[in-house]
XYZ file of C-alpha atoms in Angstrom:
698
model
C -61.737 45.587 98.453
C -58.649 43.722 100.169
C -55.752 42.956 98.762
C -54.683 41.198 95.793
C -51.843 37.843 96.907
C -48.988 37.432 94.047
C -47.085 34.345 94.000
C -43.470 35.134 94.323
C -42.231 33.122 90.549
C -45.288 34.929 88.721
C -45.433 38.498 86.771
C -48.982 38.878 87.203
C -50.908 39.608 90.047
C -53.653 37.228 91.146
C -57.384 38.821 90.947
C -59.021 38.212 94.924
C -61.436 35.604 94.979
C -64.953 34.979 96.795
C -67.247 31.825 96.756
C -65.962 29.336 94.796
C -62.396 28.549 95.007
C -61.240 26.868 91.262
C -61.154 22.753 91.039
C -57.125 22.094 90.000
C -59.020 20.267 87.689
C -60.883 21.835 84.498
C -57.818 24.547 84.703
C -58.305 26.001 79.804
C -56.252 27.515 78.139
C -58.907 30.586 76.654
C -58.026 32.052 73.492
C -59.983 34.854 72.603
C -59.815 37.718 70.183
C -56.841 40.085 70.422
C -57.076 42.266 74.042
C -55.288 44.973 75.529
C -54.918 45.427 79.709
C -57.250 48.209 80.619
C -55.208 50.020 83.462
C -58.928 51.048 85.554
C -60.945 48.990 84.254
C -61.093 44.614 85.260
C -61.451 42.413 81.471
C -63.633 39.199 83.003
C -62.580 35.827 81.530
C -65.229 35.327 78.795
C -67.009 31.785 79.337
C -67.449 30.845 76.366
C -65.516 27.892 74.164
C -62.288 28.666 73.353
C -61.170 28.503 69.605
C -57.613 28.372 68.755
C -55.685 30.478 66.214
C -52.303 30.857 65.167
C -49.286 32.851 66.807
C -49.889 36.126 67.777
C -48.333 38.863 68.874
C -49.511 41.196 71.532
C -48.699 45.454 70.094
C -48.668 47.852 72.505
C -51.617 49.196 72.326
C -55.190 47.919 71.149
C -58.802 48.824 70.888
C -60.707 47.698 75.173
C -62.897 44.681 75.107
C -65.965 45.337 75.580
C -67.202 45.068 79.247
C -69.756 42.207 78.315
C -71.001 39.590 80.821
C -69.248 41.075 83.870
C -69.648 40.352 86.759
C -67.879 42.344 90.132
C -65.451 40.093 92.023
C -66.545 39.085 96.209
C -64.604 40.257 98.305
C -63.350 37.392 100.550
C -59.776 36.033 99.604
C -59.198 32.936 99.001
C -56.323 31.009 97.670
C -55.218 29.931 94.991
C -54.145 26.510 94.209
C -51.093 25.263 91.793
C -52.627 24.148 88.449
C -52.422 20.589 88.084
C -52.310 20.803 83.984
C -49.968 18.840 81.944
C -46.735 21.234 81.183
C -44.937 21.331 78.097
C -41.554 22.612 77.414
C -41.622 25.667 75.438
C -38.841 27.541 73.670
C -37.686 30.994 74.420
C -38.858 33.654 72.631
C -37.640 37.399 72.218
C -41.933 38.580 73.321
C -41.819 40.546 76.043
C -44.506 39.206 78.544
C -47.729 41.296 78.485
C -48.174 41.798 82.287
C -49.235 44.622 84.388
C -49.520 45.161 88.456
C -52.178 47.231 90.303
C -51.976 47.895 93.765
C -55.366 48.022 95.050
C -57.163 46.878 91.527
C -58.346 43.509 90.466
C -55.031 42.456 87.711
C -57.243 42.070 84.079
C -56.183 38.779 82.186
C -54.023 39.202 79.233
C -55.590 37.235 76.378
C -53.053 34.127 74.919
C -52.341 31.657 72.090
C -51.164 28.813 74.829
C -51.375 28.168 78.652
C -47.951 26.345 79.566
C -46.090 25.788 83.256
C -42.515 25.575 84.471
C -40.791 22.525 83.632
C -37.853 20.901 85.155
C -36.623 20.094 81.422
C -33.397 22.445 81.446
C -33.872 24.730 78.369
C -32.402 23.816 74.939
C -31.962 26.854 72.108
C -35.013 27.746 71.866
C -36.996 30.343 69.844
C -39.999 30.889 71.892
C -40.870 32.285 75.753
C -43.432 31.326 78.008
C -44.497 33.574 81.123
C -47.218 31.341 83.857
C -48.159 32.836 87.303
C -49.608 30.360 89.453
C -53.209 30.085 88.680
C -55.920 28.575 86.587
C -56.408 32.123 84.074
C -52.182 32.105 83.838
C -51.251 34.401 80.655
C -48.782 33.073 78.593
C -47.440 34.327 75.484
C -45.698 31.990 72.892
C -44.173 33.632 70.235
C -42.005 32.201 67.366
C -39.433 34.062 65.789
C -38.582 31.484 62.908
C -40.578 31.929 59.589
C -40.508 30.378 56.431
C -41.864 27.660 53.712
C -42.184 23.951 54.863
C -38.977 22.703 54.326
C -38.854 19.379 52.054
C -36.838 16.747 54.419
C -38.274 15.575 57.300
C -35.776 13.291 60.065
C -35.689 12.314 63.194
C -32.564 11.182 63.347
C -30.045 12.051 65.534
C -32.535 14.006 67.666
C -32.875 13.673 70.926
C -36.178 13.441 72.993
C -37.831 16.044 74.716
C -38.749 14.944 77.977
C -42.073 16.572 79.646
C -43.301 15.960 83.113
C -45.998 13.811 83.405
C -49.775 14.853 84.624
C -53.313 15.461 83.376
C -54.196 13.320 79.872
C -52.474 15.308 77.033
C -54.821 17.232 74.835
C -55.231 15.706 71.163
C -51.850 17.114 69.674
C -52.192 20.793 68.057
C -50.753 21.875 64.430
C -48.608 23.968 63.093
C -49.625 25.230 60.618
C -47.095 27.598 59.185
C -44.524 24.893 58.504
C -47.345 22.329 58.105
C -46.221 20.196 60.335
C -48.173 18.196 63.461
C -46.719 18.065 67.118
C -43.714 16.274 67.912
C -42.702 16.237 64.468
C -38.758 17.304 63.755
C -38.267 18.860 59.910
C -35.301 20.623 59.081
C -35.609 24.247 58.858
C -32.645 25.804 57.311
C -29.025 25.086 57.187
C -28.138 21.775 58.785
C -30.752 23.183 61.903
C -33.761 20.941 63.273
C -36.759 22.336 64.346
C -39.497 20.511 66.257
C -43.265 21.459 66.378
C -44.604 22.041 69.695
C -48.031 23.257 69.566
C -49.547 26.347 68.219
C -46.933 27.520 65.488
C -44.368 26.961 68.390
C -41.190 25.243 67.173
C -37.965 24.281 68.720
C -34.396 24.904 67.613
C -33.127 21.465 68.672
C -28.871 21.246 68.107
C -27.803 18.812 65.185
C -24.838 16.948 66.186
C -22.746 14.627 63.195
C -21.484 11.281 64.187
C -18.032 11.191 63.859
C -17.129 9.741 60.699
C -16.675 5.914 60.986
C -13.012 4.806 58.990
C -13.761 1.940 56.063
C -11.277 0.342 53.227
C -11.472 0.457 49.983
C -11.430 -2.821 48.467
C -9.464 -1.039 45.114
C -6.679 -0.064 47.871
C -7.345 3.528 47.487
C -7.659 6.376 50.218
C -11.467 6.971 51.403
C -12.250 10.190 51.014
C -14.838 12.670 53.373
C -18.229 13.194 51.401
C -20.758 15.380 52.628
C -24.228 14.180 52.908
C -27.229 15.493 50.950
C -27.833 18.539 52.886
C -24.145 19.053 52.886
C -24.208 18.897 57.007
C -22.602 16.190 57.854
C -18.806 13.521 56.794
C -18.770 10.110 56.091
C -16.057 8.549 54.659
C -16.361 6.997 50.993
C -14.310 5.526 48.162
C -13.833 7.160 44.860
C -14.191 4.393 41.630
C -10.608 4.136 40.218
C -10.624 2.036 37.072
C -7.236 1.301 34.995
C -6.302 -0.394 32.434
C -2.946 -1.801 30.389
C -1.049 -3.559 28.296
C -2.846 -6.369 25.711
C -5.576 -5.040 27.806
C -5.510 -5.979 31.561
C -8.222 -4.364 34.003
C -8.375 -2.997 37.746
C -12.149 -2.493 38.079
C -13.638 0.316 40.347
C -13.666 -1.920 43.361
C -9.991 -3.630 42.547
C -11.115 -6.570 40.705
C -8.021 -7.545 38.006
C -8.566 -9.283 34.800
C -7.314 -9.625 31.408
C -9.729 -9.156 28.088
C -8.399 -9.996 24.754
C -11.288 -8.825 22.798
C -10.349 -6.778 19.289
C -13.732 -4.109 19.105
C -15.073 -1.240 20.831
C -16.607 -1.789 24.223
C -18.328 -0.300 26.741
C -16.179 0.160 29.141
C -18.101 2.484 31.602
C -21.787 3.746 32.111
C -24.620 4.922 34.284
C -27.302 2.249 35.003
C -29.508 4.916 35.653
C -29.008 7.926 34.337
C -28.030 11.419 35.449
C -25.893 13.064 33.728
C -25.190 11.572 30.312
C -22.416 10.340 30.858
C -20.750 7.054 29.226
C -17.079 5.968 28.578
C -15.933 4.066 25.663
C -12.960 1.261 25.160
C -11.389 0.680 21.453
C -9.457 -2.362 21.669
C -7.035 -3.806 17.962
C -4.766 -6.814 17.770
C -1.370 -5.120 18.729
C 1.226 -8.172 17.873
C 1.758 -9.896 14.918
C 2.457 -13.606 15.995
C -0.231 -13.449 19.155
C -3.849 -13.202 19.708
C -4.013 -10.316 22.194
C -5.244 -6.820 21.654
C -4.295 -2.997 23.081
C -6.186 0.006 23.633
C -6.328 2.582 20.930
C -8.703 5.355 21.924
C -10.426 6.179 24.863
C -13.870 7.288 23.906
C -15.576 9.843 26.508
C -18.852 10.644 25.506
C -20.672 13.534 27.629
C -24.261 14.705 27.457
C -23.994 15.947 23.549
C -19.567 15.988 22.992
C -18.064 13.024 21.977
C -14.419 13.336 22.745
C -11.599 10.832 21.491
C -8.042 10.448 22.586
C -6.536 8.545 20.242
C -3.056 6.771 20.177
C -1.782 6.143 16.082
C 0.928 4.224 17.175
C 0.739 1.220 19.126
C 4.357 -0.013 18.441
C 6.718 2.959 19.501
C 6.620 5.847 20.644
C 3.088 7.628 20.930
C 1.617 9.976 18.616
C -1.135 11.060 20.593
C -4.059 13.023 19.137
C -7.214 14.306 20.646
C -10.795 14.678 18.662
C -13.964 16.051 19.349
C -16.846 14.722 17.254
C -14.212 13.451 14.315
C -12.415 16.657 14.706
C -8.611 16.824 15.337
C -8.056 19.479 18.505
C -5.621 21.719 19.161
C -4.204 21.044 23.015
C -4.565 22.417 25.437
C -8.955 22.887 24.748
C -11.357 23.990 26.909
C -14.417 24.394 26.608
C -18.492 24.244 28.369
C -16.694 22.734 31.791
C -14.391 20.148 29.609
C -10.582 19.969 29.460
C -7.459 17.871 27.324
C -4.392 18.862 27.831
C -1.320 17.056 26.996
C 1.844 15.686 28.880
C 3.668 14.302 26.068
C 3.618 11.245 27.369
C -0.443 10.738 28.393
C -3.268 13.367 27.671
C -5.693 14.204 30.879
C -9.378 14.617 30.634
C -11.455 16.447 32.984
C -14.930 17.157 33.754
C -15.009 19.684 36.662
C -18.344 20.130 37.071
C -18.328 16.172 37.530
C -15.048 15.785 39.270
C -14.422 13.197 36.283
C -10.599 12.748 34.980
C -9.821 10.346 32.483
C -6.439 9.683 31.504
C -4.802 8.233 28.223
C -1.956 7.385 26.601
C 0.352 4.527 25.297
C 0.489 2.742 28.466
C -2.938 2.201 29.046
C -5.464 4.504 30.728
C -7.625 5.738 34.060
C -11.081 6.713 34.680
C -11.537 8.659 38.283
C -14.629 9.294 39.145
C -16.542 10.612 42.366
C -18.868 8.235 44.771
C -21.161 11.598 45.076
C -21.805 11.286 41.616
C -21.646 7.617 40.373
C -21.680 5.698 43.183
C -23.498 2.379 42.995
C -24.432 3.421 39.399
C -22.001 1.975 36.934
C -21.733 -0.736 34.779
C -19.751 -2.214 32.160
C -15.905 -3.625 31.687
C -14.865 -1.008 34.734
C -17.343 -3.272 36.730
C -19.869 -1.795 39.675
C -18.902 1.320 41.480
C -20.014 0.366 45.136
C -17.021 -1.217 46.992
C -18.045 -4.985 46.610
C -15.542 -7.096 43.781
C -18.601 -9.695 44.305
C -20.421 -7.559 41.711
C -18.077 -6.627 39.747
C -18.537 -9.393 36.664
C -22.561 -8.457 36.053
C -23.803 -8.510 32.147
C -25.734 -5.966 30.532
C -29.504 -7.040 32.621
C -28.002 -7.319 35.624
C -27.243 -11.181 35.439
C -23.428 -11.971 37.863
C -20.957 -14.450 35.977
C -18.105 -15.332 37.725
C -15.384 -14.605 35.011
C -15.080 -11.216 34.333
C -13.226 -12.006 31.068
C -16.484 -13.312 29.909
C -18.570 -10.700 30.728
C -16.419 -7.847 28.408
C -17.814 -9.476 25.728
C -20.984 -8.826 26.603
C -20.225 -5.314 26.623
C -19.561 -4.230 23.245
C -20.938 -0.951 21.555
C -24.246 -0.655 19.892
C -22.795 0.818 16.477
C -20.515 -1.758 16.263
C -21.850 -4.387 13.203
C -19.200 -6.248 12.758
C -17.789 -7.221 16.271
C -17.626 -10.709 17.978
C -21.117 -11.404 19.317
C -21.214 -13.561 22.539
C -23.373 -16.943 22.735
C -26.355 -16.544 24.910
C -26.740 -15.716 28.714
C -23.639 -17.695 30.010
C -24.042 -19.658 33.276
C -22.821 -19.069 36.603
C -20.094 -22.153 36.039
C -16.650 -20.393 36.366
C -14.808 -21.235 32.982
C -11.752 -23.132 33.389
C -8.958 -21.436 33.699
C -6.367 -22.243 30.002
C -3.552 -23.965 30.939
C -0.688 -21.724 30.270
C 3.350 -23.208 29.705
C 5.359 -21.522 32.786
C 6.597 -17.929 31.379
C 10.052 -15.899 32.603
C 10.059 -12.588 30.841
C 12.574 -11.611 28.368
C 14.080 -8.704 31.063
C 14.436 -7.858 34.379
C 11.798 -4.847 33.690
C 9.212 -6.380 35.036
C 11.518 -7.403 38.179
C 10.970 -3.345 39.114
C 7.858 -3.591 40.416
C 8.758 -5.869 43.077
C 12.576 -3.698 43.307
C 13.573 -1.277 46.218
C 12.805 0.932 43.723
C 9.397 1.162 44.085
C 9.563 0.303 47.825
C 8.007 3.042 49.002
C 4.863 2.996 47.739
C 4.310 -0.526 48.477
C 2.376 0.045 51.211
C -0.263 2.374 49.863
C -0.387 -0.193 46.325
C -0.077 -3.828 46.275
C 2.473 -4.037 42.954
C 1.237 -7.996 42.736
C -1.801 -7.749 39.592
C 1.017 -5.187 38.026
C 3.415 -7.913 37.749
C 1.320 -10.103 36.975
C 0.650 -8.127 33.802
C 3.841 -7.775 33.042
C 4.635 -11.109 33.002
C 2.366 -11.912 30.994
C 2.413 -9.058 28.328
C 6.561 -9.948 28.391
C 5.741 -13.847 27.549
C 2.632 -12.880 24.823
C 3.581 -9.690 22.973
C 7.032 -9.083 20.777
C 7.050 -5.600 21.389
C 9.667 -5.115 24.627
C 8.460 -1.592 25.465
C 4.480 -3.186 26.395
C 6.379 -4.373 29.410
C 7.349 -0.989 30.448
C 3.087 -0.047 30.943
C 2.764 -1.854 33.509
C 5.491 -0.124 35.384
C 3.984 3.084 33.932
C 0.624 2.406 35.704
C 1.615 1.322 38.599
C 4.163 4.018 39.357
C 0.471 6.324 38.390
C -1.443 4.464 41.137
C 1.804 5.629 43.256
C 1.537 8.835 41.961
C -2.082 9.561 43.446
C -1.022 8.294 47.091
C 1.672 11.154 46.848
C 4.428 8.729 45.779
C 6.691 10.355 42.854
C 9.527 7.473 41.948
C 11.504 8.174 39.191
C 12.066 4.867 37.524
C 12.296 5.506 33.937
C 16.462 5.549 34.492
C 16.076 2.186 35.758
C 15.874 0.343 32.532
C 16.550 1.157 29.183
C 13.557 0.096 27.250
C 11.360 2.378 29.043
C 13.634 5.452 29.032
C 11.996 9.357 28.288
C 12.091 10.918 25.452
C 11.200 14.561 26.159
C 12.451 17.606 23.638
C 15.714 20.002 24.643
C 13.741 22.424 26.538
C 11.782 19.938 28.746
C 12.056 17.916 31.512
C 10.399 14.459 33.160
C 8.991 14.390 35.553
C 6.968 11.433 37.078
C 4.299 13.776 39.340
C 4.102 16.811 37.477
C 0.586 19.039 36.534
C -1.603 17.812 34.451
C -2.743 21.605 33.854
C 0.946 23.170 32.953
C 1.163 26.934 34.655
C 1.356 29.603 32.304
C 1.909 33.060 32.141
C -1.675 34.045 31.284
C -3.341 31.863 34.167
C -5.684 33.406 36.051
C -5.369 32.749 39.834
C -9.637 33.348 40.039
C -10.110 30.495 37.171
C -10.022 26.935 39.240
C -7.171 24.619 37.445
C -6.636 20.870 37.497
C -5.563 19.433 40.185
C -4.457 16.109 39.017
C -0.777 15.058 38.198
C 0.653 12.622 35.030
C 4.231 11.858 34.128
C 5.046 14.100 31.497
C 7.391 16.584 29.650
C 7.762 19.765 31.784
C 9.312 23.311 31.666
C 12.430 23.154 34.410
C 11.820 24.265 37.866
C 11.423 28.411 37.334
C 10.163 28.295 34.402
C 6.273 28.258 32.618
C 4.587 27.837 29.218
C 4.272 31.549 27.985
C 0.716 30.268 27.189
C -1.784 27.923 26.548
C -0.962 27.235 23.275
C 2.891 27.559 23.156
C 4.955 25.085 24.028
C 7.854 27.613 25.193
C 9.111 28.390 28.588
C 10.274 31.383 29.882
C 11.645 32.504 32.768
C 9.907 35.863 33.044
C 6.987 36.843 31.815
C 6.290 38.810 27.967
C 5.803 38.209 24.918
C 6.580 35.942 21.985
C 7.991 37.661 18.571
C 7.331 36.580 15.648
C 9.898 33.941 15.050
C 8.871 32.651 18.110
C 11.312 33.523 20.581
C 10.341 34.595 23.886
C 11.015 38.561 25.126
C 10.391 40.543 28.672
C 8.268 43.009 29.028
C 9.302 46.485 27.665
C 12.457 44.460 25.684
C 13.030 46.887 22.600
C 14.183 44.421 19.561
C 15.002 44.677 15.952
C 12.403 42.432 13.038
C 12.732 42.594 9.815
C 14.294 46.195 9.621
C 11.677 47.395 11.910
C 11.664 48.612 15.414
C 9.643 46.557 17.668
C 8.881 46.495 21.664
C 7.205 44.198 23.452
C 4.219 46.053 25.414
C 3.468 45.430 28.696
C -0.164 46.668 28.700
C -1.220 44.587 25.894
C 1.289 41.661 26.270
C 1.853 41.886 22.323
C 4.776 42.801 19.984
C 3.900 45.988 18.349
C 6.121 47.124 15.440
C 6.878 49.948 13.077
C 9.423 50.670 10.538
C 12.498 51.768 11.345
C 14.100 54.863 11.701
C 17.172 55.214 9.456
C 19.379 58.663 10.184
C 20.260 60.940 7.078
C 23.802 60.633 6.728
C 25.224 64.193 4.337
C 25.014 63.562 0.750
C 27.555 63.454 -1.719
C 27.817 66.411 -4.759
C 27.885 64.403 -8.072
C 28.984 66.056 -10.213
C 30.829 65.357 -13.959
C 29.475 63.607 -16.862
C 28.352 59.777 -16.295
C 28.118 60.115 -12.597
C 24.079 59.742 -10.708
C 22.884 59.247 -7.664
C 22.372 55.604 -6.420
C 20.175 54.546 -3.237
C 22.416 51.684 -1.758
C 22.330 49.993 1.292
C 24.382 51.200 4.305
C 27.057 48.083 5.259
C 27.058 48.847 9.010
C 23.071 48.549 8.946
C 21.385 46.354 6.178
C 18.616 48.241 7.251
C 18.935 51.577 6.202
C 20.386 53.052 3.164
C 21.691 56.038 1.829
C 22.192 58.110 -1.353
C 25.918 57.835 -2.900
C 27.252 59.003 -6.473
C 27.792 56.545 -8.164
C 29.219 56.317 -12.652
C 26.681 55.156 -14.572
C 28.998 55.018 -18.224
C 25.268 54.348 -20.164
C 24.498 58.214 -19.260
C 28.187 59.172 -20.947
C 27.729 60.994 -24.159
C 29.047 59.550 -27.380
C 32.653 59.680 -28.015
C 34.330 61.056 -31.477
C 36.054 58.388 -32.427
C 37.632 60.166 -35.384
C 41.140 60.779 -36.133
C 43.836 61.406 -39.239
C 45.366 59.033 -41.214
C 48.325 57.134 -39.918
C 46.642 57.521 -36.731
C 44.390 55.505 -34.214
C 41.947 56.237 -31.609
C 43.331 54.817 -27.546
C 39.940 55.235 -25.494
C 40.643 55.474 -21.885
C 39.245 56.468 -18.327
C 40.893 59.424 -16.612
C 40.937 58.482 -12.942
C 38.503 60.394 -10.845
C 35.892 61.118 -13.776
C 33.204 57.846 -15.339
C 33.141 58.681 -18.883
C 35.916 57.272 -21.082
C 38.215 60.033 -23.262
C 39.930 59.526 -26.163
C 43.036 59.903 -28.263
C 44.612 59.530 -31.442
C 48.424 57.823 -31.461
C 50.194 57.561 -34.182
C 49.970 53.782 -36.042
C 53.968 52.401 -37.803
C 53.021 52.674 -40.593
C 54.612 54.316 -43.136
C 52.983 57.329 -45.659
C 53.712 58.164 -49.124
C 51.205 60.279 -50.998
C 48.758 59.862 -47.992
C 49.017 56.461 -48.293
C 49.466 53.704 -44.843
C 52.062 51.699 -45.320
C 52.786 48.702 -43.231
C 56.299 47.209 -42.578
C 56.671 43.587 -43.573
C 60.101 43.070 -43.394
C 62.916 42.850 -40.978
C 65.314 44.959 -42.974
C 64.355 48.150 -41.772
C 64.163 51.306 -44.102
C 64.506 54.741 -43.054
C 61.603 56.097 -43.313
C 60.909 58.269 -46.446
């Protein structure tokens, strides 16, 4: 047999051929059963029809293929023309090509699952590799190294098409049953990885590149935030939902539309169009001025799943009297349960639902509702409007109809359990209501002018003061309580704080001065969840600022249930006095210590020294337990006179003598003596002298 001819680019020797050259157009991949090359035996190609099958890795050694229908090779060498099949880009594989070279014998053909020819397309990061000898019966091995269930997301976005060369007509698409995909179908594999089905369970990994986030402008004036897409692969800018209300009352919707509404009822402030989180917020407005038909927010009611939390202000005239209730029961703040937190800064109460990234504030000034676009975008309705970065559809009625006047719209959102509320008449027309004629008004004080003054100048580039100034002027002209003007300033300052601009404005107007306890200081941008000695660094904290009364710098609250500020963490004694760790002190005649291990105060009865006991002898002297003047907690036995224990005294004296009782020095019991009387005695009879004429004694 003549020697074989081996083309340089291949790894498999070409067996010699004889009479018939291989036609260039009849190349067909021949899948068969698993076959292992036999070093000394030639295994010809069967002549049966090929049967497709799934990807199979050829093991190192298997049972040899029985020599069926073997035809000897002629001895004449004929050059083998290059194949003309349609090449398809394949992926790199970790499979080692199974080829065998023999110097003097015919090369056995290795059974494979696909037949490919190399292309000129650069190889992307792939999971398969092809070895294609230049012959019509070229052995090729394809193996996928990525397996798993069919992904649920399929997309063609941001995927570059795979170039292929053009040759003979492409056979019908072959599916990838392992992933339930058809040829050239792209799908999400895992971890933001795109894959494309090539054929026969061979897939191509396609690098996924995120586009650069395009900047947007939020109609509510807030700063856009980056948000992940549904697959957490790429980020894009969105506008979170922020609704504010203050005064009597004035609203700024989620999309930044300003309007005023004077309803006296409980209304839907915000609810989901399509319920996803079982989350609603109501606002309770009541008349707050005896001379004007104006209303103020008295309470914010947050309904989340089966929990209803009310943030309420009991005093709409003077200093705030804030209270939080859960299902009608008063709460001791701070409160935390089932992922819901409620904190108080003295001026505002702050409610957070960390799972939904919801933050609601309420105080004497009004309210703010902060919702993330991720959970509530395009899914809100009520007084706060639709959160979709479009002011045009904020004035929407419960049925979806739009009106041009949000003050008219607000009447149509009463809470369902408010039968005494004013019922809005019918569905309004789209024609806008004429604005009521109002006489020009000048504020009674200069507080409103501060909004446009240099005090707030640092905030003007971030938040326009126009709507807040408009609300302040309205309140000044229609509400007799001058403190209502402060609500516009405080709400504007809170909006500035969300941009990191903290302004100490209260000391510029006497009517809006802060009122903090002696041990607290006022801050316009303090932490809503104040630091305490009990804080766990592994627990998440509320990432929100609010104005209020806080511990001085360098101090923190002793614990979540205490309003005591301490510079060093330790214990609080029974009288509420902070104690440092290992500090010893006395409390109600007990020796106490602040234990660092338990962070509590432990006490035990005080041990007193034993002074020497006096010798107590003599009539009337007894031992008594007496408090030590130098240490009121200790006592000692002392000898004291108790006349009740003295023996009876004999008071009999002879005639002419009188008994005299005295207590000698150093003694307890009385002693008596008989002393002569100033009388005359005659025959045993006493005679008293009754004249001044002295008669000698008889």
